[in-house]
CSV table of C-alpha atoms and ligand atoms in Angstrom, one decimal:
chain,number,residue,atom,x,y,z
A,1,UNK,CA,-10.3,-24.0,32.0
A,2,UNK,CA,-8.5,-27.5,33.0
A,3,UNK,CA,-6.6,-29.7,31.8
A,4,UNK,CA,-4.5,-27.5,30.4
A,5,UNK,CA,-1.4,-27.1,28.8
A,6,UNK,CA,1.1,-24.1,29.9
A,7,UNK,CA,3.4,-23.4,27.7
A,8,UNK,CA,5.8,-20.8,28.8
A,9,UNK,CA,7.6,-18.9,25.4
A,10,UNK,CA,10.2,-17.5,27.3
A,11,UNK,CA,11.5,-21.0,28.1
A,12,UNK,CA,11.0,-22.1,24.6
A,13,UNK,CA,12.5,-19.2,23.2
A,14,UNK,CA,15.3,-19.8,25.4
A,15,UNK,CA,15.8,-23.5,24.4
A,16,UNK,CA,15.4,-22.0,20.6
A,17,UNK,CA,18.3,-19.5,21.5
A,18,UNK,CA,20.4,-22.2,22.8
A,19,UNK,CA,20.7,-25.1,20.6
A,20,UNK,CA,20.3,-22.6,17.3
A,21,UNK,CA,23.7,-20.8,19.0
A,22,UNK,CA,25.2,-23.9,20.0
A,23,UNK,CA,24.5,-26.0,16.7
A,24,UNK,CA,25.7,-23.2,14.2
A,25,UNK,CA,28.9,-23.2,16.0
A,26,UNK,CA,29.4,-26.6,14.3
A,27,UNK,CA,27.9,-25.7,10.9
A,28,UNK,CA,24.8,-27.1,11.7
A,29,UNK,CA,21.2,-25.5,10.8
A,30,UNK,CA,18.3,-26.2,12.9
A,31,UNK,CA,14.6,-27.1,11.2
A,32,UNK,CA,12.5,-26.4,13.9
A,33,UNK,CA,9.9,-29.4,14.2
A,34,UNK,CA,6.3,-28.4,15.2
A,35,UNK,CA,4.4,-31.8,15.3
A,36,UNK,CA,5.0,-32.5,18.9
A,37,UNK,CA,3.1,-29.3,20.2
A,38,UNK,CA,0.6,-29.9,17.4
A,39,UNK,CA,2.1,-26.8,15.5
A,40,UNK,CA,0.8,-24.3,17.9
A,41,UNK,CA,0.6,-21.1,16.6
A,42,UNK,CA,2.2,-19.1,19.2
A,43,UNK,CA,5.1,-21.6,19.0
A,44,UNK,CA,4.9,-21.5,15.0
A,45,UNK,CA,5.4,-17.7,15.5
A,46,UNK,CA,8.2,-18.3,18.0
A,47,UNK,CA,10.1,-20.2,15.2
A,48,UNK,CA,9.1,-18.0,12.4
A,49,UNK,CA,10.8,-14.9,14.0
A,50,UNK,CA,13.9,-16.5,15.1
A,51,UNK,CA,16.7,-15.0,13.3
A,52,UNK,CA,18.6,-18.5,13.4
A,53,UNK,CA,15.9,-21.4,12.5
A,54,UNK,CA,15.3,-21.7,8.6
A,55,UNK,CA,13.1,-23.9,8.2
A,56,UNK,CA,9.8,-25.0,9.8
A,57,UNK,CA,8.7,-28.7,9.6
A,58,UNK,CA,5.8,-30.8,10.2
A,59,UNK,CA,4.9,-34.7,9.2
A,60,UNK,CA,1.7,-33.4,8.4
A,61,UNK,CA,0.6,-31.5,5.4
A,62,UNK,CA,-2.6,-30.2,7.2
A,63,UNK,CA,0.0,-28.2,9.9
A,64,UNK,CA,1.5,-26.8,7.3
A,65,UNK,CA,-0.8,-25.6,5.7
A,66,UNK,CA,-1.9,-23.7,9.2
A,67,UNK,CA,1.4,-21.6,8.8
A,68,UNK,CA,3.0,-21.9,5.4
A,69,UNK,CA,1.9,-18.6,4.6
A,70,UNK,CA,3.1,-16.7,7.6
A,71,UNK,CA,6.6,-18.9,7.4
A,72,UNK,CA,7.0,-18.3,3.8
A,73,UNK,CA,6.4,-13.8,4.7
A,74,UNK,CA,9.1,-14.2,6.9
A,75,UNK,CA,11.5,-16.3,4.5
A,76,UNK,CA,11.2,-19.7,6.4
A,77,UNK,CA,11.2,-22.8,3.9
A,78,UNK,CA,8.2,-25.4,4.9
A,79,UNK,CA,9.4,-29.3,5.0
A,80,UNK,CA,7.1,-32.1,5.6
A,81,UNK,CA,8.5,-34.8,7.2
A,82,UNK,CA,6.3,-37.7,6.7
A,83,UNK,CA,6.6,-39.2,3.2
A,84,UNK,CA,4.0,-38.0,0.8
A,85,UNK,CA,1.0,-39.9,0.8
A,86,UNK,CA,0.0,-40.4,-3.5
A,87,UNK,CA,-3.1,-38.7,-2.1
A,88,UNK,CA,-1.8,-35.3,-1.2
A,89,UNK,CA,1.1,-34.6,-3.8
A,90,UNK,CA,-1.0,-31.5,-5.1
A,91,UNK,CA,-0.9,-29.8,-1.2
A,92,UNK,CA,2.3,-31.1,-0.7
A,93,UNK,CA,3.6,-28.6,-3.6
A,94,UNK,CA,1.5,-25.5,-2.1
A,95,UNK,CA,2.2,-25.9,1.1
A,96,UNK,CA,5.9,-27.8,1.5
A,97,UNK,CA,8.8,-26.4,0.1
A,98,UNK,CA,10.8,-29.1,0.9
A,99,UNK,CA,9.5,-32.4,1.1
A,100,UNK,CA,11.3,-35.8,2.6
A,101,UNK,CA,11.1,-39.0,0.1
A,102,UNK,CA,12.3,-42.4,-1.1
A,103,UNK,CA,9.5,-43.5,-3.6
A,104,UNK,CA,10.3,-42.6,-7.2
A,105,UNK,CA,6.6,-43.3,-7.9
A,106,UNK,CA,5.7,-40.6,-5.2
A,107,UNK,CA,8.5,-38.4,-6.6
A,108,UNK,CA,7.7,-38.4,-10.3
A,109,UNK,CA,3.5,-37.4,-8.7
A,110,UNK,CA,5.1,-34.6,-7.0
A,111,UNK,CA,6.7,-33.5,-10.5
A,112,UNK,CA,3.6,-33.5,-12.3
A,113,UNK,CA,1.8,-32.0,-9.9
A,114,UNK,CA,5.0,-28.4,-9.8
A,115,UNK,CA,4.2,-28.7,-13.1
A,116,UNK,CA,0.8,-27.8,-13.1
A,117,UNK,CA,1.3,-25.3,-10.6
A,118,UNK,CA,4.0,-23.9,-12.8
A,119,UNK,CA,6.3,-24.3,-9.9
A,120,UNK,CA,9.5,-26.6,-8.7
A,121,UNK,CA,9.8,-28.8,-5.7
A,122,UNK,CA,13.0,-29.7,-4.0
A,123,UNK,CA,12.7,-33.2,-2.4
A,124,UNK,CA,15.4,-34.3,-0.1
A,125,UNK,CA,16.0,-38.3,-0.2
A,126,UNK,CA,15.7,-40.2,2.7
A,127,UNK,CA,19.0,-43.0,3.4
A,128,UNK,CA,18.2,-45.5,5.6
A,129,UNK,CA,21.4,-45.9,8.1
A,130,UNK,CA,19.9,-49.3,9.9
A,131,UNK,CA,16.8,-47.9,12.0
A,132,UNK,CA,14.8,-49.7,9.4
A,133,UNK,CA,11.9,-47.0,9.0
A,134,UNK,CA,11.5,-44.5,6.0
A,135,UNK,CA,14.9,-44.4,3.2
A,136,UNK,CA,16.5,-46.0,1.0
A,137,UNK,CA,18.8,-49.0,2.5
A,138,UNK,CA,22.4,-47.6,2.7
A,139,UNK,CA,24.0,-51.1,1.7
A,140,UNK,CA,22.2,-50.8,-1.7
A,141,UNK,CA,24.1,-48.1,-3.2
A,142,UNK,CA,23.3,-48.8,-7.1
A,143,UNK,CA,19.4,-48.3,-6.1
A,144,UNK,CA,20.5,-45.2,-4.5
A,145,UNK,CA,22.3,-43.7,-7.4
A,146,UNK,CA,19.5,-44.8,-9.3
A,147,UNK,CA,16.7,-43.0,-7.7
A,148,UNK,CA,18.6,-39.5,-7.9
A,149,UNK,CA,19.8,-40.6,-11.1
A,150,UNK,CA,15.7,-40.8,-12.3
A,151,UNK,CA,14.9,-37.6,-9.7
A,152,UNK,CA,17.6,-35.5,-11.4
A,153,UNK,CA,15.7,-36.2,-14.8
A,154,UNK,CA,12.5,-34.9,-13.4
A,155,UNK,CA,12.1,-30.8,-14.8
A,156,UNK,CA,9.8,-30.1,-11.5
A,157,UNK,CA,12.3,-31.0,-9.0
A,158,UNK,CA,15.3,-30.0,-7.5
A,159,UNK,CA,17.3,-32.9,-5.8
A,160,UNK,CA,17.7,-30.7,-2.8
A,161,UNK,CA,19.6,-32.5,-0.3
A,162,UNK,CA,19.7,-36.3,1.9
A,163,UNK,CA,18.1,-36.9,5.3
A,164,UNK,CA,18.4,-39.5,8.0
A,165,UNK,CA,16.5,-40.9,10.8
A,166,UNK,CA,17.3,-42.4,13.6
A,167,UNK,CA,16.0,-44.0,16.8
A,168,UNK,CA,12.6,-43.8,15.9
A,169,UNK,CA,12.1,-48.0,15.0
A,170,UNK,CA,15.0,-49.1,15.5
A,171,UNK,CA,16.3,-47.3,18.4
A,172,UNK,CA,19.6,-47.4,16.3
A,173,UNK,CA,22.2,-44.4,17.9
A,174,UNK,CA,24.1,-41.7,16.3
A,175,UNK,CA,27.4,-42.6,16.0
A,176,UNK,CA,30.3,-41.0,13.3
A,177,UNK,CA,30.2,-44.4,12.2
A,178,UNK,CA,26.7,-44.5,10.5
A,179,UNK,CA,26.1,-40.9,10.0
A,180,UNK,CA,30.3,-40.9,8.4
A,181,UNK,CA,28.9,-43.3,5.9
A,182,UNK,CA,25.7,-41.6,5.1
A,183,UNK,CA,28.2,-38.7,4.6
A,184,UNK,CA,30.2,-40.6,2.3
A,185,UNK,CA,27.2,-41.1,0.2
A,186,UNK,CA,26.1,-38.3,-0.1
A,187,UNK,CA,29.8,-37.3,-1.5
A,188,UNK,CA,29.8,-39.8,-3.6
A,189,UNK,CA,26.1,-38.9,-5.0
A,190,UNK,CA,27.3,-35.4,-5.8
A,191,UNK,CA,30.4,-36.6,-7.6
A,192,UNK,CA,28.5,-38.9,-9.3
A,193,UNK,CA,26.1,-36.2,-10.9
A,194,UNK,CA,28.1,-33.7,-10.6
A,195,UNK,CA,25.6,-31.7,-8.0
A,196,UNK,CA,25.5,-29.9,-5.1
A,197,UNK,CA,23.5,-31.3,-2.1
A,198,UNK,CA,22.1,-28.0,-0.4
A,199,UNK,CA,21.0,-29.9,2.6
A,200,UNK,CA,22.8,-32.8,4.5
A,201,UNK,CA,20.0,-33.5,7.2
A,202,UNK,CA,21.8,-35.5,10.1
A,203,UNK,CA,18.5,-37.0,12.2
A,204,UNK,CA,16.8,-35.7,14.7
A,205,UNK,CA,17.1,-35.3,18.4
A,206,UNK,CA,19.0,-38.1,19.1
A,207,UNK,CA,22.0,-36.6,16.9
A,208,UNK,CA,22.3,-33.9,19.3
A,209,UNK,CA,24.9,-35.9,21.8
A,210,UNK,CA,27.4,-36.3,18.9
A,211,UNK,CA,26.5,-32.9,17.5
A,212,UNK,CA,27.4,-31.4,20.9
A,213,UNK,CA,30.6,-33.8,21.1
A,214,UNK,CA,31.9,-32.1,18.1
A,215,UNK,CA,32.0,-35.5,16.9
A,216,UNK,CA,28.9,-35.2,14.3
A,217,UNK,CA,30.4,-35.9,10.5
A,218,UNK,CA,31.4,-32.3,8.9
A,219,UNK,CA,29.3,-32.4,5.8
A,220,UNK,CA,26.3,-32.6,8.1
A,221,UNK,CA,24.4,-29.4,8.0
A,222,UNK,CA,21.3,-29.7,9.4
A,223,UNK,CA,19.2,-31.9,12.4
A,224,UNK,CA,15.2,-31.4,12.5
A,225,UNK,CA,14.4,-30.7,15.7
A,226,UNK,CA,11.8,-31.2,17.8
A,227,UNK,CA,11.8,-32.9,21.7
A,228,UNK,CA,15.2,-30.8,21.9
A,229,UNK,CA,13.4,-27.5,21.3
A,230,UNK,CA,10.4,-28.1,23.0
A,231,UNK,CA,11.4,-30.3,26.1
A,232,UNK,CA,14.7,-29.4,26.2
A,233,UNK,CA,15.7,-33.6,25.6
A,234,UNK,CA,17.7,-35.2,23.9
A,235,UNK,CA,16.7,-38.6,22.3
A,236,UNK,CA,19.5,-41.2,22.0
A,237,UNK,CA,19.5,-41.7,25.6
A,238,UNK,CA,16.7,-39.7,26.7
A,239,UNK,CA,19.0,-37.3,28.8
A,240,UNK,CA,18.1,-33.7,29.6
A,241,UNK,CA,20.5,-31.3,27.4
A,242,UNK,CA,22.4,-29.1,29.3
A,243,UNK,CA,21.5,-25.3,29.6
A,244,UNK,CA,18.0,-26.5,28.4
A,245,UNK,CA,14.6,-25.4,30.1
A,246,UNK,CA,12.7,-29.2,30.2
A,247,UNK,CA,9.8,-27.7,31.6
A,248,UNK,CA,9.2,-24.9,29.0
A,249,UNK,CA,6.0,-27.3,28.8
A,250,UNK,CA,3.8,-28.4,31.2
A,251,UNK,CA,-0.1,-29.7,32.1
A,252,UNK,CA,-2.8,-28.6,34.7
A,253,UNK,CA,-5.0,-30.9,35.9
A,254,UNK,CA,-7.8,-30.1,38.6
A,255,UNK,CA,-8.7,-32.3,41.7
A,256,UNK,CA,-12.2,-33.4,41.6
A,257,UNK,CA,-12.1,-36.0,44.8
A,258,UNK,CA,-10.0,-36.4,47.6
A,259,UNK,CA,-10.5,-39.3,49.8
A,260,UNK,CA,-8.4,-41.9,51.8
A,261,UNK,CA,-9.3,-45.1,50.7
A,262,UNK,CA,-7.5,-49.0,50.1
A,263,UNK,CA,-4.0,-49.3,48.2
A,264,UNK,CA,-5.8,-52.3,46.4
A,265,UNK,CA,-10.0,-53.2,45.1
A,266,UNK,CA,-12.0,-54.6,47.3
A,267,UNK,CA,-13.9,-58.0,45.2
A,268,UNK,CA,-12.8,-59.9,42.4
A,269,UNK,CA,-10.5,-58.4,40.3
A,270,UNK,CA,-11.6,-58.7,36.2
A,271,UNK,CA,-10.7,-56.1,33.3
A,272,UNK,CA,-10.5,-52.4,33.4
A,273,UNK,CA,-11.2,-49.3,31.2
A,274,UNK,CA,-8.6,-50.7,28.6
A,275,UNK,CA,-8.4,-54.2,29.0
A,276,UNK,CA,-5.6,-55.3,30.5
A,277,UNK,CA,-6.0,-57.0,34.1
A,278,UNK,CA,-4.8,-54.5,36.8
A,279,UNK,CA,-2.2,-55.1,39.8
A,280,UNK,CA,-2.2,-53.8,43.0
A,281,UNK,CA,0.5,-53.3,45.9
A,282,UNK,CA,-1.1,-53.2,49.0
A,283,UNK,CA,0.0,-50.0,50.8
A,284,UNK,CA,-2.7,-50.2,53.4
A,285,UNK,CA,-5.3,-46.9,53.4
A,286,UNK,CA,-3.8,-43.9,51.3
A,287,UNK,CA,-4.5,-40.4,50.2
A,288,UNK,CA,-6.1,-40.6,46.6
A,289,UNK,CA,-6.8,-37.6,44.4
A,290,UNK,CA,-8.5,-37.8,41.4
A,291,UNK,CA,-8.1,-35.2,39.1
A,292,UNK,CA,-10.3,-34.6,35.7
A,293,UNK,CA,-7.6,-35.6,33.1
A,294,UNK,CA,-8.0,-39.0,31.6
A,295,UNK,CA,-6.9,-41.2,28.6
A,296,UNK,CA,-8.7,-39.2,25.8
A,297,UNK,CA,-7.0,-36.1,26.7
A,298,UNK,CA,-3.0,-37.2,26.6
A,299,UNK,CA,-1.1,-39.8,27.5
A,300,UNK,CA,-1.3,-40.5,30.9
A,301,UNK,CA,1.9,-43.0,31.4
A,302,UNK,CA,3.8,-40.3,30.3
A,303,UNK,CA,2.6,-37.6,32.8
A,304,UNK,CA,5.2,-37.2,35.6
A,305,UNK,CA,4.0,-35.1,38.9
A,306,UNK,CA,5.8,-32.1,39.7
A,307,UNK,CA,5.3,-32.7,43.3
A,308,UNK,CA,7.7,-35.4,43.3
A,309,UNK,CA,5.5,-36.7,46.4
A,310,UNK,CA,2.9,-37.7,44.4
A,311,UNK,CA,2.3,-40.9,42.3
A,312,UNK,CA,0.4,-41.6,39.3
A,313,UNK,CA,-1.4,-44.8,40.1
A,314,UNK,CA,-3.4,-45.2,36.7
A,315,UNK,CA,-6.2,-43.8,34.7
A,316,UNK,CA,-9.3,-44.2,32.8
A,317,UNK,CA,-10.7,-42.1,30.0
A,318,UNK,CA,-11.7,-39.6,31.9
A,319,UNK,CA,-10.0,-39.8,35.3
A,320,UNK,CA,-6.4,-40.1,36.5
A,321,UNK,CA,-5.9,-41.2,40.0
A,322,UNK,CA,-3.0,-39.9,42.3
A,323,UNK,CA,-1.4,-41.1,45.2
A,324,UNK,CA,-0.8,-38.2,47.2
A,325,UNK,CA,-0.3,-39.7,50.4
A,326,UNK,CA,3.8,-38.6,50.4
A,327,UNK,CA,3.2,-35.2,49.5
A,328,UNK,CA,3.8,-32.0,51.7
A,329,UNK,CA,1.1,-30.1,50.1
A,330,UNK,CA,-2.2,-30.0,51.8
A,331,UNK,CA,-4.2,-30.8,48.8
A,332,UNK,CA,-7.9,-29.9,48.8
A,333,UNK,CA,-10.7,-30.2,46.1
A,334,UNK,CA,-10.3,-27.6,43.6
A,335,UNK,CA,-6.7,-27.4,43.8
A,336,UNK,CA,-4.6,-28.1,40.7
A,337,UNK,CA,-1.6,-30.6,40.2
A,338,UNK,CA,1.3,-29.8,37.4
A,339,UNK,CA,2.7,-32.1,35.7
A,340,UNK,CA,5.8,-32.6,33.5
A,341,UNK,CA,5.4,-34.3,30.2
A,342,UNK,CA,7.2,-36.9,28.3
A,343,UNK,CA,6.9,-36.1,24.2
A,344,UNK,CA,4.0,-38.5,23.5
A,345,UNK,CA,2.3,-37.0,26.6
A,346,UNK,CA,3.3,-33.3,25.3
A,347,UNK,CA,1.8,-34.5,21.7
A,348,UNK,CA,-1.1,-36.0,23.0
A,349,UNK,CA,-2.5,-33.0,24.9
A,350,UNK,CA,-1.7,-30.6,22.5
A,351,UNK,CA,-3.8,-31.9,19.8
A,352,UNK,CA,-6.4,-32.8,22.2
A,353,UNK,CA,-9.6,-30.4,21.6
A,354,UNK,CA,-10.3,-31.0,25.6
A,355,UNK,CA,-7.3,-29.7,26.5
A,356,UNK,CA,-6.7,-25.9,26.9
A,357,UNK,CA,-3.9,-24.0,26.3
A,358,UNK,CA,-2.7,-20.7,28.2
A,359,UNK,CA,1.1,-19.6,27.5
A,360,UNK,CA,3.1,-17.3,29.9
B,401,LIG,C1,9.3,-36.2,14.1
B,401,LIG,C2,10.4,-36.1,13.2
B,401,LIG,C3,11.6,-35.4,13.6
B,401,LIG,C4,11.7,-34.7,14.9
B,401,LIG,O1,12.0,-35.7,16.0
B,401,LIG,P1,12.4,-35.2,17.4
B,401,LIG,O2,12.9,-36.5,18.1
B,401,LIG,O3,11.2,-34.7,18.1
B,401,LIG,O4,13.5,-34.2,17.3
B,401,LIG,C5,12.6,-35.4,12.7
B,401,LIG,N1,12.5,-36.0,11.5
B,401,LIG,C6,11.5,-36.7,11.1
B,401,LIG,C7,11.5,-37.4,9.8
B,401,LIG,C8,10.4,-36.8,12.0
B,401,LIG,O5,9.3,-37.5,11.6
């Protein structure tokens, strides 16, 4: 069946291997994120029997509940990533064992609802360091101390640990600067109280430059990881990681029309599929594929040909068209292209119910 994703586990396992190794050399845990691959459950179950990844996280409480169970038989803590909606506290405590906050409101919900399930819930607070999405602002350190001063008070939860994220608004960097403060904070929390922070969560994967610098603050313990494990990226500046598969991932598409045509429409030029008003080069008469993959099914600006002779010249809902005029293949109806994927792209497909999946 086509499109299709092909995911190959010997290439994730290796990326797994890798940055789990590499990471613990600096004292650093990995929390293997599934979102991106829309928690897969041959990918779960790649994660879930490595001897060095802890935890398993997802931003939603729906994939979680997919594999809390089996992570939980194999002694793998669950986070959730995305705040708690007020909505969901009651699955959030079945399903999460570790949840990521900066709402007291949401907090002192998430109590009440351990309570009645006659459990406890460790919540980790977010600090924002400057990316300006989810956390507490790090310059307001009174409200900070406040909130785990009213969180510590709460007989249903255990203050568990401080996270960060960065370039995800923002596009703010890792640097020892930010994450040295975020450290200090979190020193100064547990002197405060007189606690232990279990978990010192240092980003995501745009820490891993630093990390791998040996530059990432000590007290750091842990990154959530995601496009680093699965596409073998890192994030700050969108580099490949060294020793890293990035194409432990990938999507088929199948050619449904081959024909030379024009570069550019022939007529008056209006709107297209999705609004915007298209421009053309003119490359005079060229080889065009089309091939049955479109906008419902991924992200299509974020497909990249793995015949590096081909083009991606734009898309529809249902159709992607392809230059293949450079290519040294001899293309013919029927025939498949691969493509690489950016993470969006990746994301997109995965949770697509029109997309197929086969794993090698
Ligand atoms: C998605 C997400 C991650 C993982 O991000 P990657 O860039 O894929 O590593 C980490 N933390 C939070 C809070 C997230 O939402």
């Amino acid at each position: 069946m086509y499109p299709r994703l092909i995911v190959d586990l010997n290439k994730l396992k290796w990326n797994f291997d890798v940055l789990a190794k590499r990471l613990k050399d600096f004292g650093i845990a990995v929390m293997a994120v599934t979102k991106g691959i829309g928690a897969d459950q041959r990918v779960v179950e790649l994660a879930v029997n490595h001897p060095d990844i802890a935890f398993l996280a997802d931003s939603r409480i729906s994939n979680l509940k997919k594999y809390a169970e089996t992570a939980r038989r194999s002694g793998k803590q669950t986070v959730l990533l995305r705040l708690p909606m007020h909505t969901e506290v009651s699955d959030v405590v079945r399903y999460a064992d570790i949840s990521l906050n900066s709402e007291l409101s949401t907090v002192r919900m998430l109590n009440a609802a351990a309570e009645s399930q006659g459990t406890r819930h460790k919540v980790v607070l977010m600090l924002d360091m400057g990316d300006l999405r989810e956390g507490m602002i790090f310059t307001d350190e009174r409200a900070i101390f406040e909130l785990c001063r009213n969180v510590l008070a709460l007989p249903n939860i255990e203050l568990h640990g401080v996270g960060v994220n960065l370039t995800c608004y923002g596009g703010v960097i890792p640097s020892d600067q930010n994450l040295g403060t975020f450290c200090k904070i979190a020193e100064r929390i547990e002197a405060k109280f007189g606690i232990r922070l279990n978990l010192v969560s240092g980003g995501n994967s745009s820490s891993i430059p630093l990390a791998l610098s040996g530059k990432m603050p000590k007290k750091v313990n842990n990154l959530r990881l995601g496009e680093a494990l699965l596409l073998g990226k890192e994030t700050a500046y969108g580099g490949a990681i060294e020793g890293c598969f990035c194409d432990a991932v990938q999507l088929e598409a199948q050619i449904v029309e081959l024909k030379i045509k024009p570069s550019v429409p022939i007529g008056d030029i209006g709107l297209v599929a999705f609004g915007e008003k298209p421009a053309f080069t003119d490359k005079g008469e060229i080889a065009r594929a089309i091939v049955a993959i479109g906008r419902q099914d991924t992200n299509i600006d974020g497909l990249v040909p793995a015949d590096c002779g081909i083009t991606v010249l734009g898309a529809s809902s249902d159709h992607t068209i392809l230059d293949i005029t450079g290519s040294e293949n001899d293309y013919s109806v029927g025939d498949t292209v691969r493509f690489g994927l950016t993470y969006g792209a990746m994301l997109g497909a995965a949770v697509s119910s029109y997309v197929d999946k086969v794993y090698i």
